[in-house]
PDB file of C-alpha atoms in Angstrom:
ATOM      1  CA  MET A 134     -81.239 -43.486 101.128  1.00 68.00           C
ATOM      2  CA  PRO A 135     -82.240 -39.621 101.873  1.00 61.00           C
ATOM      3  CA  GLU A 136     -85.190 -39.262 104.068  1.00 69.00           C
ATOM      4  CA  PRO A 137     -87.996 -38.927 101.990  1.00 66.00           C
ATOM      5  CA  THR A 138     -88.808 -34.942 101.173  1.00 51.00           C
ATOM      6  CA  SER A 139     -92.538 -35.586 101.388  1.00 51.00           C
ATOM      7  CA  ASN A 140     -92.968 -37.397 104.559  1.00 53.00           C
ATOM      8  CA  ALA A 141     -95.413 -34.839 106.517  1.00 50.00           C
ATOM      9  CA  PRO A 142     -99.044 -36.168 106.635  1.00 50.00           C
ATOM     10  CA  SER A 143    -100.886 -35.916 103.666  1.00 53.00           C
ATOM     11  CA  MET A 144    -104.318 -35.084 103.690  1.00 53.00           C
ATOM     12  CA  ASP A 145    -105.189 -38.411 104.192  1.00 74.00           C
ATOM     13  CA  GLY A 146    -102.922 -39.308 107.127  1.00 85.00           C
ATOM     14  CA  VAL A 147    -100.200 -41.207 105.086  1.00 92.00           C
ATOM     15  CA  VAL A 148     -96.593 -40.593 106.047  1.00 95.00           C
ATOM     16  CA  LEU A 149     -93.641 -41.796 103.942  1.00 96.00           C
ATOM     17  CA  ARG A 150     -90.404 -42.996 105.567  1.00 97.00           C
ATOM     18  CA  PRO A 151     -87.325 -45.185 105.063  1.00 97.00           C
ATOM     19  CA  MET A 152     -88.141 -48.907 104.620  1.00 98.00           C
ATOM     20  CA  THR A 153     -86.620 -51.517 107.200  1.00 97.00           C
ATOM     21  CA  ALA A 154     -86.023 -55.171 107.578  1.00 97.00           C
ATOM     22  CA  ALA A 155     -89.021 -55.022 110.112  1.00 97.00           C
ATOM     23  CA  ASP A 156     -91.533 -53.974 107.134  1.00 98.00           C
ATOM     24  CA  LEU A 157     -90.842 -57.150 105.431  1.00 98.00           C
ATOM     25  CA  PRO A 158     -93.645 -59.466 106.575  1.00 97.00           C
ATOM     26  CA  ARG A 159     -96.425 -56.449 105.852  1.00 96.00           C
ATOM     27  CA  ALA A 160     -94.685 -55.867 102.212  1.00 97.00           C
ATOM     28  CA  HIS A 161     -95.105 -59.693 101.624  1.00 97.00           C
ATOM     29  CA  ALA A 162     -98.787 -59.623 102.355  1.00 96.00           C
ATOM     30  CA  LEU A 163     -99.152 -56.473 100.008  1.00 96.00           C
ATOM     31  CA  THR A 164     -97.753 -58.735  97.190  1.00 95.00           C
ATOM     32  CA  ALA A 165     -99.894 -61.437  98.377  1.00 95.00           C
ATOM     33  CA  GLU A 166    -103.086 -58.913  98.385  1.00 93.00           C
ATOM     34  CA  LEU A 167    -101.990 -58.173  94.562  1.00 92.00           C
ATOM     35  CA  ARG A 168    -101.724 -62.231  93.566  1.00 93.00           C
ATOM     36  CA  TRP A 169     -97.906 -61.312  93.196  1.00 94.00           C
ATOM     37  CA  PRO A 170     -96.134 -64.778  93.663  1.00 95.00           C
ATOM     38  CA  HIS A 171     -93.392 -63.359  96.168  1.00 96.00           C
ATOM     39  CA  ARG A 172     -92.481 -65.238  98.784  1.00 97.00           C
ATOM     40  CA  PRO A 173     -90.749 -64.065 101.867  1.00 98.00           C
ATOM     41  CA  ALA A 174     -87.594 -65.195 101.026  1.00 97.00           C
ATOM     42  CA  ASP A 175     -87.762 -63.170  97.830  1.00 97.00           C
ATOM     43  CA  TRP A 176     -88.572 -60.398  99.650  1.00 98.00           C
ATOM     44  CA  GLU A 177     -85.712 -60.694 102.081  1.00 98.00           C
ATOM     45  CA  LEU A 178     -83.129 -61.427  99.049  1.00 97.00           C
ATOM     46  CA  MET A 179     -84.312 -58.487  97.302  1.00 97.00           C
ATOM     47  CA  PHE A 180     -84.226 -56.123 100.135  1.00 98.00           C
ATOM     48  CA  SER A 181     -80.850 -57.049 101.160  1.00 97.00           C
ATOM     49  CA  HIS A 182     -79.419 -54.664  98.199  1.00 97.00           C
ATOM     50  CA  ALA A 183     -82.116 -52.175  98.412  1.00 98.00           C
ATOM     51  CA  GLU A 184     -83.115 -49.421  99.604  1.00 97.00           C
ATOM     52  CA  GLY A 185     -86.834 -48.548 100.359  1.00 97.00           C
ATOM     53  CA  VAL A 186     -89.510 -46.184 101.034  1.00 98.00           C
ATOM     54  CA  ALA A 187     -92.710 -47.261 103.206  1.00 97.00           C
ATOM     55  CA  ALA A 188     -95.637 -45.292 103.124  1.00 96.00           C
ATOM     56  CA  GLU A 189     -98.014 -45.927 106.321  1.00 95.00           C
ATOM     57  CA  ARG A 190    -101.449 -44.767 107.333  1.00 92.00           C
ATOM     58  CA  ASP A 191    -103.037 -45.162 110.888  1.00 91.00           C
ATOM     59  CA  GLY A 192     -99.700 -46.949 111.524  1.00 89.00           C
ATOM     60  CA  GLU A 193    -100.271 -49.548 109.049  1.00 93.00           C
ATOM     61  CA  LEU A 194     -98.068 -50.228 106.312  1.00 95.00           C
ATOM     62  CA  VAL A 195    -100.035 -49.174 103.039  1.00 96.00           C
ATOM     63  CA  ALA A 196     -97.400 -49.216 100.117  1.00 97.00           C
ATOM     64  CA  THR A 197     -93.543 -49.753  99.084  1.00 97.00           C
ATOM     65  CA  GLY A 198     -91.067 -49.021  96.831  1.00 98.00           C
ATOM     66  CA  LEU A 199     -87.511 -49.922  96.314  1.00 98.00           C
ATOM     67  CA  ARG A 200     -84.616 -48.998  94.814  1.00 98.00           C
ATOM     68  CA  TRP A 201     -81.219 -50.603  93.855  1.00 98.00           C
ATOM     69  CA  LEU A 202     -78.193 -48.524  93.134  1.00 98.00           C
ATOM     70  CA  TRP A 203     -75.799 -50.528  90.737  1.00 97.00           C
ATOM     71  CA  GLY A 204     -72.207 -48.736  90.735  1.00 96.00           C
ATOM     72  CA  LYS A 205     -72.066 -44.802  90.449  1.00 96.00           C
ATOM     73  CA  THR A 206     -74.349 -44.349  87.232  1.00 97.00           C
ATOM     74  CA  HIS A 207     -77.273 -46.687  87.404  1.00 97.00           C
ATOM     75  CA  ALA A 208     -80.115 -47.618  89.330  1.00 98.00           C
ATOM     76  CA  THR A 209     -83.221 -49.669  88.949  1.00 98.00           C
ATOM     77  CA  ILE A 210     -86.587 -49.495  90.456  1.00 98.00           C
ATOM     78  CA  GLY A 211     -89.179 -51.803  91.286  1.00 98.00           C
ATOM     79  CA  LEU A 212     -92.049 -53.607  93.883  1.00 97.00           C
ATOM     80  CA  VAL A 213     -93.289 -49.982  94.078  1.00 96.00           C
ATOM     81  CA  ILE A 214     -96.637 -51.385  95.474  1.00 95.00           C
ATOM     82  CA  VAL A 215     -99.945 -49.712  96.723  1.00 94.00           C
ATOM     83  CA  SER A 216    -102.322 -51.211  98.906  1.00 93.00           C
ATOM     84  CA  PRO A 217    -105.944 -51.597  96.632  1.00 90.00           C
ATOM     85  CA  ALA A 218    -107.413 -49.935  99.604  1.00 85.00           C
ATOM     86  CA  CYS A 219    -105.284 -46.692  99.152  1.00 86.00           C
ATOM     87  CA  GLN A 220    -105.251 -46.609  95.398  1.00 84.00           C
ATOM     88  CA  GLY A 221    -106.289 -43.509  93.810  1.00 78.00           C
ATOM     89  CA  ARG A 222    -104.744 -41.374  96.261  1.00 83.00           C
ATOM     90  CA  ARG A 223    -101.153 -40.064  94.488  1.00 90.00           C
ATOM     91  CA  ILE A 224     -99.396 -42.444  96.959  1.00 94.00           C
ATOM     92  CA  GLY A 225     -97.612 -43.960  94.292  1.00 93.00           C
ATOM     93  CA  HIS A 226     -96.388 -40.546  92.750  1.00 95.00           C
ATOM     94  CA  ARG A 227     -95.100 -39.692  96.146  1.00 95.00           C
ATOM     95  CA  LEU A 228     -93.332 -42.856  96.326  1.00 96.00           C
ATOM     96  CA  MET A 229     -91.524 -42.522  93.247  1.00 97.00           C
ATOM     97  CA  SER A 230     -91.039 -38.949  93.877  1.00 97.00           C
ATOM     98  CA  ALA A 231     -89.149 -40.232  96.924  1.00 97.00           C
ATOM     99  CA  LEU A 232     -87.044 -43.266  95.305  1.00 98.00           C
ATOM    100  CA  LEU A 233     -86.048 -40.665  92.372  1.00 98.00           C
ATOM    101  CA  GLU A 234     -84.380 -38.403  95.056  1.00 97.00           C
ATOM    102  CA  GLY A 235     -80.519 -37.703  94.634  1.00 97.00           C
ATOM    103  CA  LEU A 236     -80.499 -40.037  90.959  1.00 97.00           C
ATOM    104  CA  GLU A 237     -80.719 -36.817  88.798  1.00 96.00           C
ATOM    105  CA  ASP A 238     -77.440 -37.863  87.277  1.00 96.00           C
ATOM    106  CA  ARG A 239     -78.202 -41.730  86.811  1.00 97.00           C
ATOM    107  CA  THR A 240     -79.561 -43.984  84.299  1.00 97.00           C
ATOM    108  CA  VAL A 241     -82.615 -45.223  86.011  1.00 98.00           C
ATOM    109  CA  LEU A 242     -84.538 -48.779  84.656  1.00 98.00           C
ATOM    110  CA  LEU A 243     -87.902 -50.060  85.529  1.00 98.00           C
ATOM    111  CA  HIS A 244     -90.659 -52.382  84.097  1.00 98.00           C
ATOM    112  CA  ALA A 245     -93.906 -50.845  84.509  1.00 97.00           C
ATOM    113  CA  THR A 246     -97.183 -52.398  84.411  1.00 92.00           C
ATOM    114  CA  ALA A 247     -99.926 -51.170  82.198  1.00 91.00           C
ATOM    115  CA  GLU A 248    -101.223 -49.344  85.231  1.00 89.00           C
ATOM    116  CA  GLY A 249     -98.293 -47.674  86.222  1.00 92.00           C
ATOM    117  CA  ARG A 250     -96.973 -46.673  83.036  1.00 95.00           C
ATOM    118  CA  GLY A 251     -98.531 -43.258  82.835  1.00 95.00           C
ATOM    119  CA  LEU A 252     -97.083 -42.076  86.008  1.00 95.00           C
ATOM    120  CA  TYR A 253     -93.807 -43.048  85.353  1.00 97.00           C
ATOM    121  CA  GLU A 254     -93.937 -41.217  81.843  1.00 97.00           C
ATOM    122  CA  ARG A 255     -95.006 -37.904  83.885  1.00 97.00           C
ATOM    123  CA  LEU A 256     -91.704 -38.437  85.996  1.00 97.00           C
ATOM    124  CA  GLY A 257     -89.589 -38.597  82.566  1.00 97.00           C
ATOM    125  CA  PHE A 258     -89.017 -42.430  81.949  1.00 98.00           C
ATOM    126  CA  VAL A 259     -89.389 -43.469  78.159  1.00 97.00           C
ATOM    127  CA  ARG A 260     -90.427 -46.819  76.544  1.00 97.00           C
ATOM    128  CA  THR A 261     -87.698 -48.627  75.408  1.00 96.00           C
ATOM    129  CA  GLY A 262     -88.820 -52.126  75.113  1.00 96.00           C
ATOM    130  CA  GLU A 263     -90.761 -55.054  76.197  1.00 97.00           C
ATOM    131  CA  VAL A 264     -90.549 -57.693  78.552  1.00 97.00           C
ATOM    132  CA  ARG A 265     -92.359 -61.340  78.139  1.00 97.00           C
ATOM    133  CA  GLN A 266     -93.340 -63.047  81.373  1.00 98.00           C
ATOM    134  CA  HIS A 267     -93.566 -66.909  80.526  1.00 98.00           C
ATOM    135  CA  GLN A 268     -94.316 -69.366  83.080  1.00 98.00           C
ATOM    136  CA  GLY A 269     -96.188 -72.876  83.690  1.00 98.00           C
ATOM    137  CA  ILE A 270     -95.111 -76.403  83.847  1.00 97.00           C
ATOM    138  CA  ALA A 271     -91.415 -77.124  81.850  1.00 95.00           C
ATOM    139  CA  LEU A 272     -91.559 -79.963  79.460  1.00 93.00           C
ATOM    140  CA  PRO A 273     -88.340 -81.543  78.942  1.00 89.00           C
ATOM    141  CA  ALA A 274     -86.754 -79.694  76.150  1.00 85.00           C
ATOM    142  CA  PRO A 275     -84.762 -81.360  72.984  1.00 88.00           C
ATOM    143  CA  LEU A 276     -80.989 -80.199  73.717  1.00 85.00           C
ATOM    144  CA  ILE A 277     -79.806 -77.693  71.489  1.00 91.00           C
ATOM    145  CA  ALA A 278     -76.896 -78.720  69.026  1.00 92.00           C
ATOM    146  CA  LEU A 279     -73.717 -76.696  69.760  1.00 94.00           C
ATOM    147  CA  GLN A 280     -70.746 -75.848  67.343  1.00 93.00           C
ATOM    148  CA  PRO A 281     -67.560 -77.619  67.763  1.00 95.00           C
ATOM    149  CA  GLY A 282     -65.367 -75.546  70.651  1.00 95.00           C
ATOM    150  CA  TRP A 283     -68.887 -74.560  72.584  1.00 97.00           C
ATOM    151  CA  ARG A 284     -70.230 -76.755  75.292  1.00 97.00           C
ATOM    152  CA  LEU A 285     -72.357 -76.767  78.384  1.00 97.00           C
ATOM    153  CA  ARG A 286     -70.851 -77.434  81.955  1.00 97.00           C
ATOM    154  CA  PRO A 287     -71.710 -76.558  85.636  1.00 97.00           C
ATOM    155  CA  ALA A 288     -69.983 -73.474  86.987  1.00 96.00           C
ATOM    156  CA  GLY A 289     -67.904 -73.228  89.713  1.00 87.00           C
ATOM    157  CA  LEU A 290     -67.961 -70.775  92.682  1.00 80.00           C
ATOM    158  CA  ASN A 291     -63.868 -69.745  91.442  1.00 92.00           C
ATOM    159  CA  GLU A 292     -65.571 -68.563  88.268  1.00 94.00           C
ATOM    160  CA  LEU A 293     -67.462 -65.709  89.845  1.00 97.00           C
ATOM    161  CA  PRO A 294     -65.821 -62.864  88.584  1.00 97.00           C
ATOM    162  CA  ALA A 295     -66.390 -63.796  85.189  1.00 97.00           C
ATOM    163  CA  LEU A 296     -70.272 -64.612  85.788  1.00 98.00           C
ATOM    164  CA  GLN A 297     -70.196 -60.790  87.106  1.00 98.00           C
ATOM    165  CA  ALA A 298     -68.324 -59.259  84.216  1.00 97.00           C
ATOM    166  CA  LEU A 299     -70.990 -60.931  81.701  1.00 97.00           C
ATOM    167  CA  ASP A 300     -73.694 -59.484  83.366  1.00 97.00           C
ATOM    168  CA  THR A 301     -72.509 -55.934  83.695  1.00 96.00           C
ATOM    169  CA  ALA A 302     -71.530 -56.648  79.468  1.00 95.00           C
ATOM    170  CA  ALA A 303     -74.880 -57.675  79.429  1.00 96.00           C
ATOM    171  CA  ARG A 304     -77.080 -55.642  81.524  1.00 95.00           C
ATOM    172  CA  GLY A 305     -75.508 -52.483  80.902  1.00 94.00           C
ATOM    173  CA  MET A 306     -74.409 -51.889  84.828  1.00 95.00           C
ATOM    174  CA  PRO A 307     -72.714 -53.252  87.621  1.00 96.00           C
ATOM    175  CA  ARG A 308     -74.392 -55.954  90.090  1.00 98.00           C
ATOM    176  CA  ASP A 309     -71.240 -57.715  91.102  1.00 98.00           C
ATOM    177  CA  ALA A 310     -72.829 -58.177  94.874  1.00 97.00           C
ATOM    178  CA  LEU A 311     -76.292 -59.665  93.382  1.00 98.00           C
ATOM    179  CA  VAL A 312     -74.549 -61.961  90.968  1.00 98.00           C
ATOM    180  CA  ALA A 313     -72.552 -63.270  93.959  1.00 97.00           C
ATOM    181  CA  GLU A 314     -75.361 -64.055  96.497  1.00 97.00           C
ATOM    182  CA  LEU A 315     -77.334 -65.642  93.461  1.00 97.00           C
ATOM    183  CA  LEU A 316     -74.425 -67.707  92.512  1.00 96.00           C
ATOM    184  CA  GLN A 317     -74.430 -69.063  96.215  1.00 95.00           C
ATOM    185  CA  ASN A 318     -78.217 -69.560  96.627  1.00 95.00           C
ATOM    186  CA  ALA A 319     -78.893 -70.916  92.910  1.00 97.00           C
ATOM    187  CA  ASP A 320     -80.345 -74.697  92.428  1.00 97.00           C
ATOM    188  CA  ALA A 321     -78.118 -74.858  89.161  1.00 98.00           C
ATOM    189  CA  CYS A 322     -75.803 -72.520  87.317  1.00 98.00           C
ATOM    190  CA  VAL A 323     -74.643 -73.716  84.108  1.00 98.00           C
ATOM    191  CA  VAL A 324     -72.121 -71.779  81.767  1.00 98.00           C
ATOM    192  CA  LEU A 325     -71.719 -71.818  78.128  1.00 98.00           C
ATOM    193  CA  ASP A 326     -68.012 -72.364  77.426  1.00 96.00           C
ATOM    194  CA  HIS A 327     -66.178 -71.593  73.923  1.00 96.00           C
ATOM    195  CA  ASP A 328     -62.950 -73.101  74.052  1.00 95.00           C
ATOM    196  CA  ASN A 329     -62.211 -72.972  77.648  1.00 92.00           C
ATOM    197  CA  GLU A 330     -63.554 -69.220  78.183  1.00 95.00           C
ATOM    198  CA  PRO A 331     -67.223 -68.300  79.407  1.00 97.00           C
ATOM    199  CA  LYS A 332     -69.097 -66.922  77.018  1.00 97.00           C
ATOM    200  CA  GLY A 333     -72.461 -67.059  78.578  1.00 98.00           C
ATOM    201  CA  PHE A 334     -74.438 -68.351  81.689  1.00 98.00           C
ATOM    202  CA  ALA A 335     -77.615 -69.140  83.359  1.00 98.00           C
ATOM    203  CA  MET A 336     -79.364 -69.866  86.593  1.00 98.00           C
ATOM    204  CA  LEU A 337     -82.123 -71.882  87.966  1.00 98.00           C
ATOM    205  CA  ARG A 338     -83.516 -70.286  91.351  1.00 98.00           C
ATOM    206  CA  ARG A 339     -86.313 -70.619  93.875  1.00 98.00           C
ATOM    207  CA  PHE A 340     -88.752 -67.999  93.264  1.00 98.00           C
ATOM    208  CA  GLY A 341     -92.384 -67.434  93.750  1.00 96.00           C
ATOM    209  CA  ARG A 342     -94.365 -70.124  93.154  1.00 96.00           C
ATOM    210  CA  GLY A 343     -91.521 -72.987  91.976  1.00 97.00           C
ATOM    211  CA  HIS A 344     -88.435 -72.130  89.877  1.00 98.00           C
ATOM    212  CA  SER A 345     -87.378 -69.149  88.034  1.00 98.00           C
ATOM    213  CA  ILE A 346     -84.315 -69.155  85.073  1.00 98.00           C
ATOM    214  CA  GLY A 347     -82.264 -66.244  85.108  1.00 98.00           C
ATOM    215  CA  PRO A 348     -80.292 -64.493  84.575  1.00 98.00           C
ATOM    216  CA  VAL A 349     -79.371 -65.548  81.000  1.00 98.00           C
ATOM    217  CA  VAL A 350     -76.693 -64.015  79.528  1.00 98.00           C
ATOM    218  CA  ALA A 351     -75.501 -65.598  75.981  1.00 98.00           C
ATOM    219  CA  PRO A 352     -73.861 -64.246  72.912  1.00 96.00           C
ATOM    220  CA  ASP A 353     -76.719 -64.982  70.731  1.00 96.00           C
ATOM    221  CA  ALA A 354     -80.341 -66.718  70.767  1.00 96.00           C
ATOM    222  CA  GLU A 355     -79.266 -70.167  70.107  1.00 96.00           C
ATOM    223  CA  GLY A 356     -76.488 -69.889  73.133  1.00 97.00           C
ATOM    224  CA  ALA A 357     -79.459 -68.613  75.182  1.00 98.00           C
ATOM    225  CA  LYS A 358     -81.849 -71.583  73.841  1.00 97.00           C
ATOM    226  CA  ALA A 359     -79.128 -74.103  74.977  1.00 97.00           C
ATOM    227  CA  LEU A 360     -78.703 -72.908  78.217  1.00 98.00           C
ATOM    228  CA  ILE A 361     -82.489 -72.537  78.690  1.00 98.00           C
ATOM    229  CA  ALA A 362     -83.092 -75.785  77.477  1.00 97.00           C
ATOM    230  CA  HIS A 363     -80.564 -77.402  80.006  1.00 97.00           C
ATOM    231  CA  LEU A 364     -82.502 -75.852  82.976  1.00 97.00           C
ATOM    232  CA  ALA A 365     -86.234 -76.550  81.855  1.00 97.00           C
ATOM    233  CA  GLY A 366     -85.099 -80.090  81.467  1.00 96.00           C
ATOM    234  CA  LEU A 367     -83.528 -79.920  85.189  1.00 96.00           C
ATOM    235  CA  ASN A 368     -86.782 -78.491  86.119  1.00 97.00           C
ATOM    236  CA  ALA A 369     -89.186 -80.571  83.754  1.00 96.00           C
ATOM    237  CA  GLY A 370     -92.615 -81.342  85.503  1.00 97.00           C
ATOM    238  CA  ASN A 371     -92.099 -78.533  88.222  1.00 97.00           C
ATOM    239  CA  PHE A 372     -93.492 -75.040  87.633  1.00 98.00           C
ATOM    240  CA  THR A 373     -90.870 -72.719  86.020  1.00 98.00           C
ATOM    241  CA  ARG A 374     -90.985 -68.841  84.863  1.00 98.00           C
ATOM    242  CA  ILE A 375     -88.753 -66.857  83.095  1.00 98.00           C
ATOM    243  CA  ASP A 376     -88.969 -63.269  81.791  1.00 98.00           C
ATOM    244  CA  ILE A 377     -87.006 -62.316  78.598  1.00 98.00           C
ATOM    245  CA  ASP A 378     -86.627 -59.350  76.494  1.00 94.00           C
ATOM    246  CA  PHE A 379     -89.134 -59.538  73.714  1.00 93.00           C
ATOM    247  CA  ASP A 380     -86.867 -58.522  71.240  1.00 92.00           C
ATOM    248  CA  SER A 381     -84.743 -62.017  71.845  1.00 92.00           C
ATOM    249  CA  GLY A 382     -87.166 -63.931  69.634  1.00 93.00           C
ATOM    250  CA  LEU A 383     -87.377 -66.439  72.035  1.00 97.00           C
ATOM    251  CA  ALA A 384     -91.281 -66.609  72.848  1.00 96.00           C
ATOM    252  CA  GLU A 385     -92.346 -68.994  70.241  1.00 96.00           C
ATOM    253  CA  TRP A 386     -89.689 -71.503  71.284  1.00 96.00           C
ATOM    254  CA  LEU A 387     -90.449 -71.085  74.967  1.00 97.00           C
ATOM    255  CA  GLU A 388     -94.004 -71.936  74.601  1.00 96.00           C
ATOM    256  CA  SER A 389     -93.077 -74.814  72.736  1.00 95.00           C
ATOM    257  CA  ILE A 390     -91.492 -76.235  75.959  1.00 95.00           C
ATOM    258  CA  GLY A 391     -94.481 -75.610  78.098  1.00 96.00           C
ATOM    259  CA  LEU A 392     -93.789 -71.637  79.050  1.00 97.00           C
ATOM    260  CA  LEU A 393     -96.518 -69.684  77.799  1.00 98.00           C
ATOM    261  CA  ARG A 394     -96.597 -66.142  77.851  1.00 97.00           C
ATOM    262  CA  VAL A 395     -98.733 -64.570  80.495  1.00 97.00           C
ATOM    263  CA  ASP A 396     -97.853 -61.012  80.929  1.00 96.00           C
ATOM    264  CA  ALA A 397     -95.896 -58.138  79.035  1.00 96.00           C
ATOM    265  CA  PRO A 398     -94.354 -55.410  81.137  1.00 97.00           C
ATOM    266  CA  THR A 399     -92.945 -52.459  79.851  1.00 97.00           C
ATOM    267  CA  THR A 400     -88.921 -51.440  79.806  1.00 97.00           C
ATOM    268  CA  MET A 401     -88.579 -47.881  80.549  1.00 98.00           C
ATOM    269  CA  VAL A 402     -85.509 -45.867  81.287  1.00 98.00           C
ATOM    270  CA  ARG A 403     -84.927 -42.133  82.572  1.00 98.00           C
ATOM    271  CA  GLY A 404     -81.791 -41.045  81.507  1.00 95.00           C
ATOM    272  CA  ASP A 405     -79.012 -42.106  79.174  1.00 92.00           C
ATOM    273  CA  ALA A 406     -79.431 -45.308  77.371  1.00 88.00           C
ATOM    274  CA  LEU A 407     -78.189 -48.367  79.097  1.00 88.00           C
ATOM    275  CA  ALA A 408     -74.745 -48.966  77.157  1.00 77.00           C
ATOM    276  CA  ALA A 409     -74.823 -52.782  76.774  1.00 68.00           C
ATOM    277  CA  SER A 410     -71.724 -54.007  75.045  1.00 67.00           C
ATOM    278  CA  ALA A 411     -72.076 -54.264  71.070  1.00 71.00           C
ATOM    279  CA  GLN A 412     -69.475 -56.765  70.846  1.00 78.00           C
ATOM    280  CA  GLY A 413     -70.450 -58.595  73.814  1.00 81.00           C
ATOM    281  CA  PRO A 414     -72.923 -60.892  75.264  1.00 95.00           C
ATOM    282  CA  ALA A 415     -76.900 -59.814  75.499  1.00 96.00           C
ATOM    283  CA  LEU A 416     -79.095 -60.356  78.798  1.00 97.00           C
ATOM    284  CA  PHE A 417     -81.827 -62.977  77.112  1.00 97.00           C
ATOM    285  CA  ALA A 418     -83.797 -62.931  80.632  1.00 98.00           C
ATOM    286  CA  LEU A 419     -83.897 -61.205  83.759  1.00 98.00           C
ATOM    287  CA  VAL A 420     -83.337 -61.921  86.951  1.00 98.00           C
ATOM    288  CA  THR A 421     -86.654 -60.494  88.149  1.00 97.00           C
ATOM    289  CA  GLN A 422     -88.865 -57.817  86.905  1.00 97.00           C
ATOM    290  CA  ALA A 423     -87.992 -55.708  89.804  1.00 96.00           C
ATOM    291  CA  VAL A 424     -84.251 -55.631  89.624  1.00 97.00           C
ATOM    292  CA  GLY A 425     -83.860 -56.038  85.793  1.00 96.00           C
TER     293      GLY A 425
END
């Protein structure tokens, strides 16, 4: 990404610079300081597809922010973190200004904490929805009955192009490299199939304190439940997390299988609205709150 335009030291000695892989151990320490669950491996995965800005003070990393460019017209921003000792000094504003540089013609998506929402609104983001973070020890989930012609089956690596197309249609932006890596590393990936044609999919992956279910792409809520129930059953008895679109209508059902709501970030967009296909599948659960 471009050199941050605000890389001159501020009055309190904070300097912005491009983030590198060498910063990942300290970046992980920042999330740990805030009691966020990210493992070093989670940081490595997300940074491998991102561009980042780091804020330093006296040679110490005190803040980070990442952006992911999807195709030529979309981007997401996440992991905007400021050390508690340095909050209240407009470092977050400086990070966001650097991350947004060059993205004027792109639709930019992020998921905001309550503390960050005011800053993002001042930078031109508008609320478009909410995410519900659910987690807990997954219970064995009753399987969802499917209509004739529909079935669940394991995904094959040869199906990557079909899964990438489903994800693009559901999320409204192309994330082919990310989906490829997720499929390669997932503990399980299950496909919702209709007459031998993939119509949806979901992944169970290592993340944070245990496992995460996501992304979940499906044509409707019943299909999403079938995918989630299968993966939750595979992970029954273990810590499981899922971040859903609040409009999905899955919240009450998730609580019935042991995944309780713990957080509710705000979905925000700057630029044109995401153009998910009206006739195609929907994104019922995120990869992570950072990448969307």
